[in-house]
Short mmCIF file of C-alpha atoms in Angstrom, two decimals:
data_model
loop_
_atom_site.label_atom_id
_atom_site.label_comp_id
_atom_site.label_asym_id
_atom_site.label_seq_id
_atom_site.Cartn_x
_atom_site.Cartn_y
_atom_site.Cartn_z
CA UNK A 92 38.69 247.79 127.24
CA UNK A 93 41.83 249.42 127.93
CA UNK A 94 41.50 253.01 129.11
CA UNK A 95 43.45 254.08 126.14
CA UNK A 96 41.34 252.34 123.79
CA UNK A 97 37.87 253.15 125.16
CA UNK A 98 38.79 257.16 124.62
CA UNK A 99 40.32 256.81 120.97
CA UNK A 100 37.15 254.56 120.46
CA UNK A 101 35.27 257.92 120.97
CA UNK A 102 37.41 259.83 119.35
CA UNK A 103 36.89 257.60 116.15
CA UNK A 104 32.61 257.81 116.62
CA UNK A 105 32.67 261.27 116.82
CA UNK A 106 34.94 262.13 113.64
CA UNK A 107 32.46 260.37 111.66
CA UNK A 108 30.17 263.53 111.88
CA UNK A 109 32.77 265.24 109.71
CA UNK A 110 31.98 262.89 106.69
CA UNK A 111 31.63 264.69 102.99
CA UNK A 112 32.58 268.19 105.09
CA UNK A 113 36.02 268.34 105.75
CA UNK A 114 38.12 267.30 102.66
CA UNK A 115 40.59 268.28 101.75
CA UNK A 116 41.22 267.78 105.34
CA UNK A 117 41.20 264.45 107.28
CA UNK A 118 37.95 263.51 109.86
CA UNK A 119 39.36 263.61 113.18
CA UNK A 120 37.81 263.34 116.65
CA UNK A 121 39.27 264.64 120.05
CA UNK A 122 38.32 264.02 123.68
CA UNK A 123 39.79 265.60 126.71
CA UNK A 124 39.87 263.45 130.02
CA UNK A 125 40.19 264.54 133.24
CA UNK A 126 40.29 262.23 136.38
CA UNK A 127 38.57 259.54 133.95
CA UNK A 128 35.86 261.96 132.86
CA UNK A 129 35.50 263.61 129.56
CA UNK A 130 35.43 267.63 129.95
CA UNK A 131 35.87 268.30 126.68
CA UNK A 132 35.64 266.71 122.97
CA UNK A 133 35.05 267.66 119.30
CA UNK A 134 35.37 266.85 115.57
CA UNK A 135 36.89 268.48 112.45
CA UNK A 136 34.60 271.45 111.45
CA UNK A 137 33.75 272.17 107.74
CA UNK A 138 36.89 272.84 105.82
CA UNK A 139 38.01 276.14 106.96
CA UNK A 140 37.12 276.01 110.32
CA UNK A 141 38.59 274.74 113.41
CA UNK A 142 40.48 271.26 114.03
CA UNK A 143 38.91 268.79 116.25
CA UNK A 144 41.54 269.30 118.89
CA UNK A 145 40.92 273.42 118.94
CA UNK A 146 36.82 272.44 118.95
CA UNK A 147 37.68 269.80 122.03
CA UNK A 148 39.72 272.54 124.16
CA UNK A 149 37.25 275.22 123.19
CA UNK A 150 34.58 272.74 124.82
CA UNK A 151 36.33 272.87 128.37
CA UNK A 152 34.83 275.11 130.45
CA UNK A 153 37.47 274.99 133.27
CA UNK A 154 40.69 275.46 131.20
CA UNK A 155 42.99 275.21 134.39
CA UNK A 156 41.91 271.68 134.25
CA UNK A 157 43.81 271.48 131.07
CA UNK A 158 47.33 271.12 133.19
CA UNK A 159 46.11 267.78 134.68
CA UNK A 160 44.17 266.46 131.55
CA UNK A 161 44.87 263.97 128.79
CA UNK A 162 43.88 264.69 125.08
CA UNK A 163 42.68 262.23 122.99
CA UNK A 164 43.06 262.45 118.89
CA UNK A 165 42.55 260.05 116.15
CA UNK A 166 45.13 261.41 114.16
CA UNK A 167 47.99 263.41 115.01
CA UNK A 168 48.06 266.95 115.68
CA UNK A 169 48.83 269.33 112.79
CA UNK A 170 52.13 271.60 112.91
CA UNK A 171 51.84 273.52 110.32
CA UNK A 172 49.41 276.90 109.09
CA UNK A 173 46.89 275.91 106.44
CA UNK A 174 43.53 277.61 107.06
CA UNK A 175 44.13 277.64 110.85
CA UNK A 176 47.27 277.97 113.05
CA UNK A 177 48.94 274.69 114.34
CA UNK A 178 46.85 272.19 116.74
CA UNK A 179 49.97 271.22 118.23
CA UNK A 180 50.79 274.83 119.44
CA UNK A 181 47.49 275.43 121.10
CA UNK A 182 48.21 271.89 122.94
CA UNK A 183 51.88 273.47 123.96
CA UNK A 184 50.21 276.96 125.01
CA UNK A 185 47.74 275.42 127.43
CA UNK A 186 50.27 273.11 128.95
CA UNK A 187 48.15 269.79 128.26
CA UNK A 188 50.76 267.29 130.01
CA UNK A 189 50.19 263.80 128.11
CA UNK A 190 48.46 263.21 124.38
CA UNK A 191 47.23 259.59 122.97
CA UNK A 192 47.39 259.40 119.23
CA UNK A 193 45.51 257.06 117.01
CA UNK A 194 47.69 257.02 114.02
CA UNK A 195 50.45 259.26 112.44
CA UNK A 196 49.07 261.55 109.56
CA UNK A 197 50.73 260.48 106.41
CA UNK A 198 50.43 264.33 104.59
CA UNK A 199 54.15 264.96 104.45
CA UNK A 200 53.72 268.35 105.96
CA UNK A 201 53.06 266.38 109.38
CA UNK A 202 54.09 263.25 109.09
CA UNK A 203 55.17 262.67 112.57
CA UNK A 204 56.28 266.50 112.78
CA UNK A 205 53.69 267.39 115.04
CA UNK A 206 54.54 264.70 117.67
CA UNK A 207 58.13 265.69 117.48
CA UNK A 208 56.88 269.17 118.23
CA UNK A 209 55.01 268.17 121.43
CA UNK A 210 57.91 265.74 122.82
CA UNK A 211 60.26 268.85 122.27
CA UNK A 212 57.98 270.67 124.70
CA UNK A 213 57.76 267.76 127.30
CA UNK A 214 54.68 266.27 126.46
CA UNK A 215 54.01 262.88 127.28
CA UNK A 216 52.79 261.10 124.03
CA UNK A 217 51.71 257.63 123.18
CA UNK A 218 50.74 256.88 119.44
CA UNK A 219 49.25 253.96 117.73
CA UNK A 220 46.42 252.99 119.93
CA UNK A 221 43.55 251.82 117.55
CA UNK A 222 45.77 252.33 114.61
CA UNK A 223 43.61 249.95 111.82
CA UNK A 224 40.41 251.54 113.12
CA UNK A 225 42.06 255.39 113.03
CA UNK A 226 43.61 254.51 109.51
CA UNK A 227 40.25 252.89 108.01
CA UNK A 228 38.13 256.15 109.14
CA UNK A 229 40.41 258.14 106.70
CA UNK A 230 40.72 255.81 104.12
CA UNK A 231 40.18 258.44 101.55
CA UNK A 232 42.90 261.07 103.25
CA UNK A 233 45.27 258.01 103.59
CA UNK A 234 44.69 256.99 99.81
CA UNK A 235 45.13 260.32 98.44
CA UNK A 236 48.58 260.84 100.29
CA UNK A 237 50.18 257.54 100.27
CA UNK A 238 49.08 256.30 96.56
CA UNK A 239 49.04 259.79 95.11
CA UNK A 240 45.03 259.16 93.70
CA UNK A 241 41.78 259.19 94.92
CA UNK A 242 39.83 256.58 97.24
CA UNK A 243 37.88 254.97 94.36
CA UNK A 244 34.58 253.30 94.91
CA UNK A 245 32.66 251.76 92.12
CA UNK A 246 28.53 251.06 92.23
CA UNK A 247 26.33 250.06 90.26
CA UNK A 248 22.86 248.14 90.24
CA UNK A 249 22.55 245.01 88.04
CA UNK A 250 19.25 242.73 87.64
CA UNK A 251 18.42 239.23 89.06
CA UNK A 252 19.56 238.15 85.63
CA UNK A 253 22.94 240.09 85.41
CA UNK A 254 22.32 242.98 83.17
CA UNK A 255 22.69 246.92 84.41
CA UNK A 256 20.57 248.33 81.33
CA UNK A 257 18.58 247.41 78.41
CA UNK A 258 20.00 247.37 75.02
CA UNK A 259 19.44 251.23 74.19
CA UNK A 260 19.87 250.76 70.70
CA UNK A 261 16.98 247.94 70.52
CA UNK A 262 14.68 250.17 72.25
CA UNK A 263 15.45 253.14 70.79
CA UNK A 264 14.69 255.75 73.64
CA UNK A 265 13.63 259.10 72.24
CA UNK A 266 14.19 260.81 75.54
CA UNK A 267 17.04 260.49 77.77
CA UNK A 268 16.16 258.84 80.95
CA UNK A 269 17.30 256.31 83.77
CA UNK A 270 16.41 252.89 83.34
CA UNK A 271 15.93 252.04 87.16
CA UNK A 272 16.53 248.65 88.31
CA UNK A 273 16.50 249.43 92.19
CA UNK A 274 13.91 251.01 94.59
CA UNK A 275 13.31 253.96 96.22
CA UNK A 276 15.22 253.39 99.19
CA UNK A 277 18.20 251.81 97.67
CA UNK A 278 18.55 255.35 94.90
CA UNK A 279 17.73 257.46 98.11
CA UNK A 280 20.72 255.62 100.10
CA UNK A 281 23.03 256.15 96.67
CA UNK A 282 22.31 259.98 97.20
CA UNK A 283 23.66 259.87 100.63
CA UNK A 284 26.74 258.35 99.32
CA UNK A 285 27.28 261.60 97.12
CA UNK A 286 27.11 263.72 99.64
CA UNK A 287 29.87 261.69 101.49
CA UNK A 288 32.59 261.93 98.47
CA UNK A 289 34.10 264.83 96.83
CA UNK A 290 33.52 263.56 92.98
CA UNK A 291 30.86 261.49 91.32
CA UNK A 292 32.22 260.17 87.81
CA UNK A 293 30.43 258.90 84.77
CA UNK A 294 31.20 257.95 81.08
CA UNK A 295 29.58 259.49 77.36
CA UNK A 296 27.20 256.70 77.45
CA UNK A 297 25.92 257.22 80.61
CA UNK A 298 25.53 260.82 80.22
CA UNK A 299 23.98 260.50 76.82
CA UNK A 300 21.64 258.25 77.66
CA UNK A 301 20.22 259.09 80.97
CA UNK A 302 20.92 262.99 81.20
CA UNK A 303 21.64 262.27 85.20
CA UNK A 304 22.02 265.36 87.45
CA UNK A 305 24.36 263.46 89.64
CA UNK A 306 23.10 265.39 92.83
CA UNK A 307 21.75 264.89 95.98
CA UNK A 308 18.42 266.05 95.81
CA UNK A 309 16.96 263.28 97.61
CA UNK A 310 19.62 263.62 100.57
CA UNK A 311 20.84 266.49 102.39
CA UNK A 312 24.55 267.99 101.98
CA UNK A 313 26.77 268.90 99.34
CA UNK A 314 26.54 267.67 95.83
CA UNK A 315 29.91 265.97 94.58
CA UNK A 316 32.34 267.64 91.83
CA UNK A 317 31.01 266.02 88.42
CA UNK A 318 33.63 264.11 86.64
CA UNK A 319 32.60 263.24 82.83
CA UNK A 320 34.77 261.08 80.29
CA UNK A 321 33.81 262.71 77.07
CA UNK A 322 36.20 261.39 74.61
CA UNK A 323 34.99 263.06 71.39
CA UNK A 324 32.96 265.67 73.39
CA UNK A 325 29.79 264.06 71.98
CA UNK A 326 27.29 264.94 74.98
CA UNK A 327 25.11 268.09 74.19
CA UNK A 328 25.73 271.25 76.11
CA UNK A 329 22.02 271.46 76.93
CA UNK A 330 22.41 268.30 78.94
CA UNK A 331 22.40 268.54 83.08
CA UNK A 332 26.09 267.99 83.31
CA UNK A 333 26.78 271.24 81.90
CA UNK A 334 24.58 273.00 84.72
CA UNK A 335 26.59 275.85 86.26
CA UNK A 336 25.51 274.98 90.26
CA UNK A 337 28.37 272.25 90.66
CA UNK A 338 32.07 271.92 89.56
CA UNK A 339 32.17 269.86 86.48
CA UNK A 340 35.47 268.59 84.87
CA UNK A 341 35.15 267.14 81.59
CA UNK A 342 38.18 264.80 80.52
CA UNK A 343 38.09 264.71 76.68
CA UNK A 344 40.65 263.82 73.93
CA UNK A 345 40.03 267.05 72.05
CA UNK A 346 41.67 270.02 72.19
CA UNK A 347 41.27 271.92 75.48
CA UNK A 348 38.09 273.70 75.45
CA UNK A 349 37.96 277.29 77.62
CA UNK A 350 37.67 276.66 80.96
CA UNK A 351 36.23 278.50 83.94
CA UNK A 352 35.80 278.08 87.51
CA UNK A 353 32.83 275.59 87.16
CA UNK A 354 33.15 274.14 83.94
CA UNK A 355 36.96 272.67 83.17
CA UNK A 356 38.38 270.40 80.50
CA UNK A 357 41.41 268.09 80.81
CA UNK A 358 42.90 266.31 77.56
CA UNK A 359 44.02 262.76 78.13
CA UNK A 360 45.03 260.10 75.70
CA UNK A 361 42.32 257.69 75.16
CA UNK A 362 44.41 255.03 74.01
CA UNK A 363 46.56 254.75 76.89
CA UNK A 364 45.63 253.70 80.69
CA UNK A 365 42.60 255.63 80.90
CA UNK A 366 41.96 255.16 84.27
CA UNK A 367 45.63 256.04 85.74
CA UNK A 368 45.11 259.06 83.76
CA UNK A 369 41.62 259.89 85.39
CA UNK A 370 43.32 259.50 88.49
CA UNK A 371 46.12 261.70 87.91
CA UNK A 372 43.58 264.67 86.80
CA UNK A 373 41.74 263.98 90.16
CA UNK A 374 44.96 263.98 92.00
CA UNK A 375 46.04 267.57 90.59
CA UNK A 376 42.57 269.05 91.62
CA UNK A 377 42.85 267.32 95.37
CA UNK A 378 39.92 265.08 94.91
CA UNK A 379 40.37 263.01 97.73
CA UNK A 380 37.61 260.44 96.51
CA UNK A 381 35.32 259.75 93.42
CA UNK A 382 32.16 257.42 93.28
CA UNK A 383 32.31 256.21 89.96
CA UNK A 384 28.37 255.55 88.80
CA UNK A 385 29.28 254.96 84.77
CA UNK A 386 27.90 252.49 82.54
CA UNK A 387 29.60 248.69 82.18
CA UNK A 388 32.72 250.29 80.27
CA UNK A 389 33.66 252.88 82.40
CA UNK A 390 33.38 250.70 85.23
CA UNK A 391 35.29 248.11 83.64
CA UNK A 392 38.00 250.21 82.69
CA UNK A 393 38.70 251.03 86.33
CA UNK A 394 38.31 247.25 87.14
CA UNK A 395 40.57 245.94 84.72
CA UNK A 396 43.00 248.72 85.71
CA UNK A 397 43.19 247.32 88.99
CA UNK A 398 42.32 250.87 90.21
CA UNK A 399 39.39 250.78 92.78
CA UNK A 400 39.17 250.31 96.54
CA UNK A 401 35.32 249.56 97.06
CA UNK A 402 32.53 248.54 94.71
CA UNK A 403 28.99 248.70 95.98
CA UNK A 404 26.68 246.46 94.21
CA UNK A 405 22.95 246.61 94.29
CA UNK A 406 20.52 243.81 92.93
CA UNK A 407 17.24 244.51 92.31
CA UNK A 408 13.65 242.64 91.76
CA UNK A 409 13.56 242.61 88.16
CA UNK A 410 15.03 240.70 84.93
CA UNK A 411 15.60 242.00 81.64
CA UNK A 412 16.62 238.40 80.09
CA UNK A 413 19.02 240.66 77.82
CA UNK A 414 20.75 243.71 77.68
CA UNK A 415 24.39 245.15 78.97
CA UNK A 416 25.64 242.77 81.20
CA UNK A 417 27.15 243.66 84.51
CA UNK A 418 30.74 243.99 84.96
CA UNK A 419 32.78 241.60 86.16
CA UNK A 420 34.61 242.15 90.00
CA UNK A 421 36.59 240.08 92.24
CA UNK A 422 37.15 240.98 95.83
CA UNK A 423 36.57 240.32 99.36
CA UNK A 424 32.82 241.00 100.77
CA UNK A 425 32.68 243.47 103.59
CA UNK A 426 28.74 243.80 104.28
CA UNK A 427 25.67 242.69 102.53
CA UNK A 428 22.31 243.73 103.59
CA UNK A 429 18.72 243.98 102.24
CA UNK A 430 16.94 247.33 101.27
CA UNK A 431 12.68 245.75 101.14
CA UNK A 432 13.10 244.39 97.24
CA UNK A 433 16.99 244.90 96.48
CA UNK A 434 20.03 243.28 98.10
CA UNK A 435 23.46 245.43 98.35
CA UNK A 436 26.94 243.86 98.61
CA UNK A 437 30.03 245.79 99.40
CA UNK A 438 33.16 244.52 98.46
CA UNK A 439 36.82 245.73 99.03
CA UNK A 440 39.75 245.27 96.45
CA UNK A 441 41.76 242.17 98.03
CA UNK A 442 45.19 244.30 96.61
CA UNK A 443 44.18 247.44 98.69
#
């Protein structure tokens, strides 16, 4: 392996420690090398904290070595003031002579300006090392800034005979509760996934039929923002989605209700391009990724609009013989695994 690829690969590895905590900032990893030895490394702190380059520089014990070292970073150092000062300024301050960058930042406030600033201060900068891996690392961040919408992950569980639920009208359930298809290990994995995304989205029927909490109670980490499609405001306000502990965005066709910090009402036209309008709402609130766990109608809405990036599909070891048919989707399979009695298939949108 070439020397630059070796250390950028390490940057990508440690950057993943920030998954689910850095948004709206990207996940970034940085290592500082002197005489082919790592003398400092760091990754992006939770939002509001230090960026990767700052943590890496702070980890170096002998700061005098920085003038002879090479800094590796998976994403272009920033050059603007946000929650923290520009990383490029710190690199310049310590006179680090060489910087190796995985990929350019797509954010318009950076977008090559960080590299330009370093070059102007006589820093030797090399860009584009393991670029595809670095972009993949921040697929959420890149999608948000280049496509002006969140990265969209669809998820559902279906039976061996292709159903995602029983027919609730026939069974006439009295209490709203989920009808489990997968085992406890798959359900725990879903809670881990929830902790990695900024928002989770369901439709009206799922909210009424299952009364879900949409939290991460089976895994550590922050619960995502809840986004609920409720065209006619049919969901009882006593249901879990109206709990005040987690921010909730209700997307409706009715006149806007009074919003507060944790309960927001957004009005759209449900007769036109629902998926696209939902994306616009999420972009407005700077939501870079959304985990869609809705029912067949909600999922198919995003599929038919070709507004999805990944689909994660479980098949449980049960059969219903009749019920709600699973969504129809076509994509490129990128992973397949078995979780005891369940199987999991992950596919990517071929057009993304």
